[in-house]
Tab-separated table of N, CA, C and O in Angstrom:
chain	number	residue	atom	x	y	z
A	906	UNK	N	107.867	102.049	7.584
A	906	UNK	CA	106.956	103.078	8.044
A	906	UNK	C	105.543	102.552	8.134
A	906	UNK	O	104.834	102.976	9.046
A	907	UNK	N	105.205	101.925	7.525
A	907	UNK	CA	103.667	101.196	6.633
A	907	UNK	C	103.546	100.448	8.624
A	907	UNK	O	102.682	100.714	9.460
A	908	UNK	N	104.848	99.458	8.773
A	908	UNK	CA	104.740	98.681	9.795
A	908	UNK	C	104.164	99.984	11.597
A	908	UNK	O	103.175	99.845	12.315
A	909	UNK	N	104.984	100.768	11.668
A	909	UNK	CA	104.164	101.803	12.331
A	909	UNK	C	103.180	102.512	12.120
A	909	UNK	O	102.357	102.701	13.016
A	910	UNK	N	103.081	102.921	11.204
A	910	UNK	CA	101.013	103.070	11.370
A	910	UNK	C	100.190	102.320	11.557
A	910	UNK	O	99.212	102.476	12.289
A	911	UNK	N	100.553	101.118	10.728
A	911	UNK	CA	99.467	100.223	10.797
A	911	UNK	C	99.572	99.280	11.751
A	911	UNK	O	98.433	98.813	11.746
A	912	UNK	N	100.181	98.687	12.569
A	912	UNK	CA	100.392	97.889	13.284
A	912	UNK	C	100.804	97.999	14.783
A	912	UNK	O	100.880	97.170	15.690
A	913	UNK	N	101.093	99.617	14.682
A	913	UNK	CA	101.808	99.847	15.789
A	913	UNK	C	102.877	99.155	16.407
A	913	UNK	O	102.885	98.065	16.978
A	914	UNK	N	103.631	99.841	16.231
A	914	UNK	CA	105.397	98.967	16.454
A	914	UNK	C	105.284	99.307	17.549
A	914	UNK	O	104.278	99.999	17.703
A	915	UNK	N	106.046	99.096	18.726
A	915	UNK	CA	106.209	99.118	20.227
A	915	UNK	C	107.614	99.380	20.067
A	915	UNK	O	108.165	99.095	19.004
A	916	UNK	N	108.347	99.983	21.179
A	916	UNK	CA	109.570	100.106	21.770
A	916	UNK	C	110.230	98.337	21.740
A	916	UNK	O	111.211	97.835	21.191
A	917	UNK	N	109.063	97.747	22.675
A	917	UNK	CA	109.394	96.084	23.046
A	917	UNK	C	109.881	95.452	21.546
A	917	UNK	O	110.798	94.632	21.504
A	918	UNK	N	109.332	95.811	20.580
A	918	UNK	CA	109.408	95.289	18.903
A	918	UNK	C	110.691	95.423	18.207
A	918	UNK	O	111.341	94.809	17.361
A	919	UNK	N	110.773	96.379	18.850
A	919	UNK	CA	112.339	97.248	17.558
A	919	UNK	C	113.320	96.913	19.395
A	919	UNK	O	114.401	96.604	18.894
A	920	UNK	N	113.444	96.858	20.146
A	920	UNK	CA	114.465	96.657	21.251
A	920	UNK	C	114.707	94.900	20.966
A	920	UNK	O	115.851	94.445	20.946
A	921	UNK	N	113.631	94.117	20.780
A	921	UNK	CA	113.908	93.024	20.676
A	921	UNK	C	114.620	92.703	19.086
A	921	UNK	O	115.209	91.624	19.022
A	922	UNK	N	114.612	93.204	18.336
A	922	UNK	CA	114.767	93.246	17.230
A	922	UNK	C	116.283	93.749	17.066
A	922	UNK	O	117.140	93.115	16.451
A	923	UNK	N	116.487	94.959	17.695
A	923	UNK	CA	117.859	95.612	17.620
A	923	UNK	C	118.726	95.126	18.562
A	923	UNK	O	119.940	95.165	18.360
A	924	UNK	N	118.193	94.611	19.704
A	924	UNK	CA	119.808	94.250	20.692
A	924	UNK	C	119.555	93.263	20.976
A	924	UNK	O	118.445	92.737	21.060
A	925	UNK	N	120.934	92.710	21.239
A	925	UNK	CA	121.503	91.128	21.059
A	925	UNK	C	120.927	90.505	22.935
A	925	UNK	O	120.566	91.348	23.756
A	926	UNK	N	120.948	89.384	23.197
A	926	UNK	CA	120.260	88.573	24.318
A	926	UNK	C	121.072	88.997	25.359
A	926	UNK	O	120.610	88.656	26.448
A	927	UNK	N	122.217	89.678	25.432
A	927	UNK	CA	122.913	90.219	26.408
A	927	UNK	C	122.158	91.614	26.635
A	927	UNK	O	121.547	91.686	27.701
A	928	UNK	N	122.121	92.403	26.041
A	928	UNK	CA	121.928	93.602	26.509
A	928	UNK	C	120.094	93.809	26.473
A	928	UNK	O	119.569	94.922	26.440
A	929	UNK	N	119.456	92.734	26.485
A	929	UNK	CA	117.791	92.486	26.074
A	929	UNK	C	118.129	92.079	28.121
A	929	UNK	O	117.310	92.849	28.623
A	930	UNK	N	118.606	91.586	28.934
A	930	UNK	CA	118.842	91.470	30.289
A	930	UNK	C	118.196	92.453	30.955
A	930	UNK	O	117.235	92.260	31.700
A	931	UNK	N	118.824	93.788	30.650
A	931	UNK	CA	118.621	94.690	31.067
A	931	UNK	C	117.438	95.716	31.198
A	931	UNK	O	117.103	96.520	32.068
A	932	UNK	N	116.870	95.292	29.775
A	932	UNK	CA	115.528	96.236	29.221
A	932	UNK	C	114.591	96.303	30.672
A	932	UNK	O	114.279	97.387	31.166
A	933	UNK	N	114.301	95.346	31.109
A	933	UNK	CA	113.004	95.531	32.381
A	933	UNK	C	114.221	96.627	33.223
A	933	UNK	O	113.383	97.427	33.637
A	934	UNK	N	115.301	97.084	33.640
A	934	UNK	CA	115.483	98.104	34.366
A	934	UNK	C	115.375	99.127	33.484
A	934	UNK	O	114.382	99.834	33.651
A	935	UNK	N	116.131	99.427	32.561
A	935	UNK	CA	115.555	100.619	31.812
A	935	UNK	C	113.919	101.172	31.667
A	935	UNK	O	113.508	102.332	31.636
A	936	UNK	N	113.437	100.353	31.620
A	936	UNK	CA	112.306	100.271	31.734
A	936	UNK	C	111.736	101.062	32.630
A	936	UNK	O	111.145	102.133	32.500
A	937	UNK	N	112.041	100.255	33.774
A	937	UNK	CA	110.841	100.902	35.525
A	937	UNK	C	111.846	102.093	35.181
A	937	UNK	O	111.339	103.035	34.571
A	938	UNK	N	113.199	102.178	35.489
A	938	UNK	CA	113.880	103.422	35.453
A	938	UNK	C	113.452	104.303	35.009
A	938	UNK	O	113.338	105.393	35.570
A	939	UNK	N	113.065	103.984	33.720
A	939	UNK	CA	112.436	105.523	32.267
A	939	UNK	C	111.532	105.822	33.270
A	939	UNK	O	111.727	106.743	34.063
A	940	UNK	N	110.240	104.877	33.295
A	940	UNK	CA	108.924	105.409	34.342
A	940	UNK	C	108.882	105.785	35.563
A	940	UNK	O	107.933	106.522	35.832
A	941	UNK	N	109.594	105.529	36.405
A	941	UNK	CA	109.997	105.682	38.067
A	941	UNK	C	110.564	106.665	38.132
A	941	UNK	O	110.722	106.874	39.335
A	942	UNK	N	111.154	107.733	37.365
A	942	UNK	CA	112.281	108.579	37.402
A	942	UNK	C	112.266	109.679	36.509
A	942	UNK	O	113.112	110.573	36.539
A	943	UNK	N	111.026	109.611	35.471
A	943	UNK	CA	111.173	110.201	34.586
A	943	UNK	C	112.397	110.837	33.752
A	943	UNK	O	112.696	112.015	33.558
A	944	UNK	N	113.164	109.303	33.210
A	944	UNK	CA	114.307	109.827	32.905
A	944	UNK	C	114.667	109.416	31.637
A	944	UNK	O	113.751	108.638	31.372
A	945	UNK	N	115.393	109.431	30.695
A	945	UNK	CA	115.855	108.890	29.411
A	945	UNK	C	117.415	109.242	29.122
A	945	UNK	O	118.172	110.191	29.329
A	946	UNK	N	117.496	107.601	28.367
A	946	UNK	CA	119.006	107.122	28.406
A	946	UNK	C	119.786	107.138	29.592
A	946	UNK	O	120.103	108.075	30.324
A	947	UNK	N	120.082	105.702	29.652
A	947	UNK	CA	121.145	105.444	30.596
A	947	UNK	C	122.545	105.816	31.388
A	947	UNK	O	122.814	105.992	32.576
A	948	UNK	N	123.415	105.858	29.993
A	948	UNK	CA	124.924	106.676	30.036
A	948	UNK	C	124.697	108.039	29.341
A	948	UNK	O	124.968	108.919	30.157
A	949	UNK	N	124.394	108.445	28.423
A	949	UNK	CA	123.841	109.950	28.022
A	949	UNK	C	122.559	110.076	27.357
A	949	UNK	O	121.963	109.340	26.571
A	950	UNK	N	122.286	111.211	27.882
A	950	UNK	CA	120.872	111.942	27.956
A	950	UNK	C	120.450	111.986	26.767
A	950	UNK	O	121.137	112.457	25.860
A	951	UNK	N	119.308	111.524	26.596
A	951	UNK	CA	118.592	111.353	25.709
A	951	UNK	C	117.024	112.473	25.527
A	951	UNK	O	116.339	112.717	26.521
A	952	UNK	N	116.767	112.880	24.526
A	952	UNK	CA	115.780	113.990	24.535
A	952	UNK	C	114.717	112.913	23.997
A	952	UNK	O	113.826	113.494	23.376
A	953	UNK	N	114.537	111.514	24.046
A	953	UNK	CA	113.464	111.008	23.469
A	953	UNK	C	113.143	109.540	24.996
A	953	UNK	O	113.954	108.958	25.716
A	954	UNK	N	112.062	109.476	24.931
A	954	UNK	CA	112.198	108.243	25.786
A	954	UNK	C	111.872	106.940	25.268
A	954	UNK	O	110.795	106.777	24.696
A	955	UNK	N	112.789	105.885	25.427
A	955	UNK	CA	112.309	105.019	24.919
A	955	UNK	C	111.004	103.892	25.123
A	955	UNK	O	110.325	103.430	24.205
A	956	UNK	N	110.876	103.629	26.411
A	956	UNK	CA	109.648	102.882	26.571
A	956	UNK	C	108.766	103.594	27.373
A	956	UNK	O	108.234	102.829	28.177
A	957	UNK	N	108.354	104.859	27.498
A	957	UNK	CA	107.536	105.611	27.755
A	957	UNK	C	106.766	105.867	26.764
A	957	UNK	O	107.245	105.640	25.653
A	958	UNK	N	105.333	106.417	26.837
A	958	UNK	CA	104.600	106.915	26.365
A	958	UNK	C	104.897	107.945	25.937
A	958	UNK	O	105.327	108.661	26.842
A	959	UNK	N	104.894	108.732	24.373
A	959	UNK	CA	105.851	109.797	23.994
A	959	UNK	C	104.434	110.919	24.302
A	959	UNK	O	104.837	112.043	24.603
A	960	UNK	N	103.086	110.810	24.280
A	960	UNK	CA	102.225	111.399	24.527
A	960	UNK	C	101.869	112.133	25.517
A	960	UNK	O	100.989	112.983	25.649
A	961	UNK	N	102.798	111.631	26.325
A	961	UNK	CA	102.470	111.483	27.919
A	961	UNK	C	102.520	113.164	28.387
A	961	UNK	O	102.196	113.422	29.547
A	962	UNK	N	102.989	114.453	27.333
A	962	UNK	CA	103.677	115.630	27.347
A	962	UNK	C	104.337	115.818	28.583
A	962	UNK	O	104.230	116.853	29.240
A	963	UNK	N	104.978	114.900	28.893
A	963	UNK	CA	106.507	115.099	29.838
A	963	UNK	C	107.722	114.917	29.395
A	963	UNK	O	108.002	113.794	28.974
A	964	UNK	N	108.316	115.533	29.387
A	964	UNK	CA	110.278	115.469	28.249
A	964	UNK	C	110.576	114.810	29.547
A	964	UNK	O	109.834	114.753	30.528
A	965	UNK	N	112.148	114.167	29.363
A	965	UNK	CA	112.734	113.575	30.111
A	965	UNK	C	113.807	114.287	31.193
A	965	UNK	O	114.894	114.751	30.849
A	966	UNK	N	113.463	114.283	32.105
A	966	UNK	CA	114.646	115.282	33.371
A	966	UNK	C	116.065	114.632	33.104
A	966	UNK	O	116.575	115.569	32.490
A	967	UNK	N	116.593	114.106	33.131
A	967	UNK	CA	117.821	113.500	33.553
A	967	UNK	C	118.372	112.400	32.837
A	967	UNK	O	117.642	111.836	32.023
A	968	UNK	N	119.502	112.014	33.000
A	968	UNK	CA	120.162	110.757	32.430
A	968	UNK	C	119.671	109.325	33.848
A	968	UNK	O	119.947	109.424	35.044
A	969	UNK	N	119.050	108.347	33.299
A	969	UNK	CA	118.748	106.861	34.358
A	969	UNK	C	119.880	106.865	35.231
A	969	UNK	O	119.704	106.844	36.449
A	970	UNK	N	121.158	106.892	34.671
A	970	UNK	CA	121.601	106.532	35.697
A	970	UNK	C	122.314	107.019	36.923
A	970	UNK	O	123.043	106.361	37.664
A	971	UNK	N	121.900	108.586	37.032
A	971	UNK	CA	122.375	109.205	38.049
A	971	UNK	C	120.929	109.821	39.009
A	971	UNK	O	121.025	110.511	40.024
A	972	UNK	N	119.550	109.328	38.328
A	972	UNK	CA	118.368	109.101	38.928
A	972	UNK	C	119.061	107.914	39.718
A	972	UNK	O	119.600	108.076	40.813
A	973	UNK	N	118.987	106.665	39.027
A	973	UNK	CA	119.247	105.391	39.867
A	973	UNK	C	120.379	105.225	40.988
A	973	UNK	O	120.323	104.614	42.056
A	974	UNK	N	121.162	105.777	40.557
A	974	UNK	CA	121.983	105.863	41.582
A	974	UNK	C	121.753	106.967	43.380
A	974	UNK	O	121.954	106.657	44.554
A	975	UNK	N	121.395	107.905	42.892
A	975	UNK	CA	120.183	108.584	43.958
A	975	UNK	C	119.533	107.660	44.841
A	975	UNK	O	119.609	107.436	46.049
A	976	UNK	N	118.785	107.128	43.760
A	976	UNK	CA	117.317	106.585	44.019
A	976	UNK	C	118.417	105.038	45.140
A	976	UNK	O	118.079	105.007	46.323
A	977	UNK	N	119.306	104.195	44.813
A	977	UNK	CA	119.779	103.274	45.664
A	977	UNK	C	120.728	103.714	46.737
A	977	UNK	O	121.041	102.944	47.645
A	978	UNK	N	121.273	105.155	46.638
A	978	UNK	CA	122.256	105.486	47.952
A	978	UNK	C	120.909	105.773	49.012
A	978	UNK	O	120.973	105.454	50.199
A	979	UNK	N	119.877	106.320	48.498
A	979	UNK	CA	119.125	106.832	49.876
A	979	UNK	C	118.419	105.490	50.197
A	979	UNK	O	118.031	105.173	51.322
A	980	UNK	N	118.321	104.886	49.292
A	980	UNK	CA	117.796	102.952	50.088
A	980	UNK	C	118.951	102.530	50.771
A	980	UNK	O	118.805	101.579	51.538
A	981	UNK	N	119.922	102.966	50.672
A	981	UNK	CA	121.194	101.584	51.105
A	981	UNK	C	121.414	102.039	52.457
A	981	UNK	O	121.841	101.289	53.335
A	982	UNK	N	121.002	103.798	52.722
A	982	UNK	CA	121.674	104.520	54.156
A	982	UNK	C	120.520	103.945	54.581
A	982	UNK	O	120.811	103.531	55.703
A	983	UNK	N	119.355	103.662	54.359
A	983	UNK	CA	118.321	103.196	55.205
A	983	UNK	C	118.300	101.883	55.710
A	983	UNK	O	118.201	101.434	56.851
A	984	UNK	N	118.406	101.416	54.693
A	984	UNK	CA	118.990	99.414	54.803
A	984	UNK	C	119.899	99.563	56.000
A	984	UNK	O	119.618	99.391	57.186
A	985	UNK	N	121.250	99.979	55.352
A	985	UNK	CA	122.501	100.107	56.450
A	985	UNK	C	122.344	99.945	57.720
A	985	UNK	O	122.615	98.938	58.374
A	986	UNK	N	121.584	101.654	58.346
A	986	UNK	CA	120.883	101.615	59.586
A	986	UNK	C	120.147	100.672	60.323
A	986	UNK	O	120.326	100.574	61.537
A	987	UNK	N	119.306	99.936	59.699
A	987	UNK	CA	118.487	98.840	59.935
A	987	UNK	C	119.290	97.714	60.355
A	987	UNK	O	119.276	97.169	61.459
A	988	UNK	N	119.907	97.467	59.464
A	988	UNK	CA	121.235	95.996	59.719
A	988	UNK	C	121.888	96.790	60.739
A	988	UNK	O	121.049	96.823	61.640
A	989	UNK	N	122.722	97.332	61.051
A	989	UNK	CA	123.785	97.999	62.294
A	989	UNK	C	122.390	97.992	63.285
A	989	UNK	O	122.742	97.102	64.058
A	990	UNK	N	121.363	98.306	63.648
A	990	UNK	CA	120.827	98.427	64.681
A	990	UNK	C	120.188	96.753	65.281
A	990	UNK	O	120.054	96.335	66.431
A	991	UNK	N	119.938	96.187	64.123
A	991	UNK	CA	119.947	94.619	64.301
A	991	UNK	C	120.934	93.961	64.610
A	991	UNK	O	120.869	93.232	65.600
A	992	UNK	N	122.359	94.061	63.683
A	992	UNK	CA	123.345	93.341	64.126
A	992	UNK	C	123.516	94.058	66.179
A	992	UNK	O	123.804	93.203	67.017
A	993	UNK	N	123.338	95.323	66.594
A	993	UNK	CA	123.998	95.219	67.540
A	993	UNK	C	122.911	95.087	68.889
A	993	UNK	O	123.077	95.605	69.993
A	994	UNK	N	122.068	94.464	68.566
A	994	UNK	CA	120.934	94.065	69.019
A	994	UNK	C	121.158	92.266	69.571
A	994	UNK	O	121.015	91.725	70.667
A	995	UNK	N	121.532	91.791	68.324
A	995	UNK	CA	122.092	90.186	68.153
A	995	UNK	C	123.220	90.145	68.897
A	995	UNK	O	123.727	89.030	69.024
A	996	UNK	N	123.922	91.370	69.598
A	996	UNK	CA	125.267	91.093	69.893
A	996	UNK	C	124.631	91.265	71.590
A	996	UNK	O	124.858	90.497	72.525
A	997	UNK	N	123.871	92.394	71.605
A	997	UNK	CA	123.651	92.427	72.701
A	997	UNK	C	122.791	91.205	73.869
A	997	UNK	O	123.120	90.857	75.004
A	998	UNK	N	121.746	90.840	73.113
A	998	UNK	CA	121.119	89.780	73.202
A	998	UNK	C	121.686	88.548	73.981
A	998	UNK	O	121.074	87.918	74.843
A	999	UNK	N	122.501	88.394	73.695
A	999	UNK	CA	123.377	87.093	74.344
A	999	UNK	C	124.113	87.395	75.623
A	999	UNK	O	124.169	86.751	76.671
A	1000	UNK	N	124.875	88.979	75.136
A	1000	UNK	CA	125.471	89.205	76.377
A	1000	UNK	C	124.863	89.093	77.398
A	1000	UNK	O	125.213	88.232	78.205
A	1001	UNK	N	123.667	90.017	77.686
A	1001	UNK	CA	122.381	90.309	78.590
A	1001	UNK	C	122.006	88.709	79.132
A	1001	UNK	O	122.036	88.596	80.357
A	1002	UNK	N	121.826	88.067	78.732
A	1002	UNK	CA	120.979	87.003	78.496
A	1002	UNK	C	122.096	86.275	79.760
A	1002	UNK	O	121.831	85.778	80.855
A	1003	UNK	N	123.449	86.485	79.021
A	1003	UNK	CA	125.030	85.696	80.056
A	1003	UNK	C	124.646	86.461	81.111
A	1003	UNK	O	123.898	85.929	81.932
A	1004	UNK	N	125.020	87.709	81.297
A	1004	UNK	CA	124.625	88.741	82.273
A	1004	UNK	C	123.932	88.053	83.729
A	1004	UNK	O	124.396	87.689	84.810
A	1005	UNK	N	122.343	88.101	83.009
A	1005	UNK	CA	121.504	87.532	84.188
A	1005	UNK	C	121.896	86.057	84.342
A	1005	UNK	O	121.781	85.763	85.532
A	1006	UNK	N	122.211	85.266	83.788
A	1006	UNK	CA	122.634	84.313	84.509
A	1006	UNK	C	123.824	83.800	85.247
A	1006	UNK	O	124.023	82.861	86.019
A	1007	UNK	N	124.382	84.541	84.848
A	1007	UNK	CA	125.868	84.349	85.874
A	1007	UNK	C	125.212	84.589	87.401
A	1007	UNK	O	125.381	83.848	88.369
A	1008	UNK	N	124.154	86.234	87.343
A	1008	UNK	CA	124.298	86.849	88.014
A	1008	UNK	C	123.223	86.191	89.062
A	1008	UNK	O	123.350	86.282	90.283
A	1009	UNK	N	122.215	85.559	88.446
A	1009	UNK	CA	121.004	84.757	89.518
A	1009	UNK	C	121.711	83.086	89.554
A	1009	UNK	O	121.146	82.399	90.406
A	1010	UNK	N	122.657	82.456	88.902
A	1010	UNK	CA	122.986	81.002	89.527
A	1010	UNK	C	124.180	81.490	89.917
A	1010	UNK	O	124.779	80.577	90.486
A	1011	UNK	N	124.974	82.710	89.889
A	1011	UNK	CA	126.286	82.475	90.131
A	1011	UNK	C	127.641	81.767	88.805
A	1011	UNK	O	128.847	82.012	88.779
A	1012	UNK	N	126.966	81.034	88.031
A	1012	UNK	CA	127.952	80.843	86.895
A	1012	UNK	C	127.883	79.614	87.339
A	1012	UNK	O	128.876	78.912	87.152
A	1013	UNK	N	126.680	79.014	88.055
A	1013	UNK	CA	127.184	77.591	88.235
A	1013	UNK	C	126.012	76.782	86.995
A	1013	UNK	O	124.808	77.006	87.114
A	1014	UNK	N	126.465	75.979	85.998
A	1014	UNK	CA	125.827	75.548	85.324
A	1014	UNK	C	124.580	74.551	85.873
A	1014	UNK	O	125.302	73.704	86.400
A	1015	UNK	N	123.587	74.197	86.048
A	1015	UNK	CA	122.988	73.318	86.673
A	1015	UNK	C	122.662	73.005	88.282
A	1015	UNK	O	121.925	72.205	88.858
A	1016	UNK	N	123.537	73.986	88.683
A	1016	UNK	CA	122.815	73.607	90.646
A	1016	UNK	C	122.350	73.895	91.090
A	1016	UNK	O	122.217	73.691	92.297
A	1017	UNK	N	121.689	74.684	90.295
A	1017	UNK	CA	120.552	75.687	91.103
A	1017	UNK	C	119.102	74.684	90.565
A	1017	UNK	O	118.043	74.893	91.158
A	1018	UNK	N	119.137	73.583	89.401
A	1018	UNK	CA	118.516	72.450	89.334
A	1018	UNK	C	118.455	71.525	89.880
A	1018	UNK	O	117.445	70.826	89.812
A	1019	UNK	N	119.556	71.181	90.644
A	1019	UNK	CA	120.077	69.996	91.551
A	1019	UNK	C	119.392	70.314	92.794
A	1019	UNK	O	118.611	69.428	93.140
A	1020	UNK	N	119.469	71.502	93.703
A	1020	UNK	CA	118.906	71.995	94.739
A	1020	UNK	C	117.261	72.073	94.779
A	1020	UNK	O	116.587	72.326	95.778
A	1021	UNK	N	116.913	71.871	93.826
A	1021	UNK	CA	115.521	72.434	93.500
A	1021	UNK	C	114.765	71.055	94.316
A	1021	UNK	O	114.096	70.978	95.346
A	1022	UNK	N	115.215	70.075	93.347
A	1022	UNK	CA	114.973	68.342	92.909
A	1022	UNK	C	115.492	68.040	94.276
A	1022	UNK	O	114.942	66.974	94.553
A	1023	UNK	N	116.191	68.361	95.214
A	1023	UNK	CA	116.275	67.701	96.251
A	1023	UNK	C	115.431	68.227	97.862
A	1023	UNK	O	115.545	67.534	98.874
């Protein structure tokens, strides 16, 4: 107790202290999560937050990980869209590209260079 008053213990102090180098991986997502989301505990809901400011007089809305999961389906439909409109962009690109040239040499590789030069 002596060590929290006087020294001020941190979340970072007692997390490094209590969990093993596997599950210390994770702490920076819990982390932004708690703050980004206003949320506490990961798999069940927690009425305390851990690396938040307990001062802050905001309780915690929700369990992290059904914030986080939210929070990456509405990034991924956006991503998604982006890639499908690129990939069919890359597809088109070439075709177009075959397109006009079949269509101004005829499909003849090079004679419309040969004719030029002579």
């Amino acid at each position: 107790w002596d060590d929290c008053v006087n020294n001020k213990l941190t979340s970072k102090d007692v997390a490094e202290n209590y969990f093993d180098e596997e599950e210390m991986k994770n702490m920076d997502l819990h982390e932004w999560a708690e703050e980004e989301f206003n949320c506490a505990g990961f798999c069940v809901e927690s009425s305390f937050y851990m690396f938040s400011d307990i001062d802050n007089d905001k309780a915690p809305n929700n369990v992290c990980r059904d914030e986080l999961k939210d929070w990456v389906e509405d990034y991924f439909i956006v991503f998604g869209v982006v890639l499908l409109f690129v990939g069919l962009l890359l597809l088109l690109v070439p075709m177009c590209t075959a397109k006009v040239w079949c269509t101004c040499f005829g499909g003849k590789v090079g004679t419309a260079l040969v004719e030029e030069e002579e």
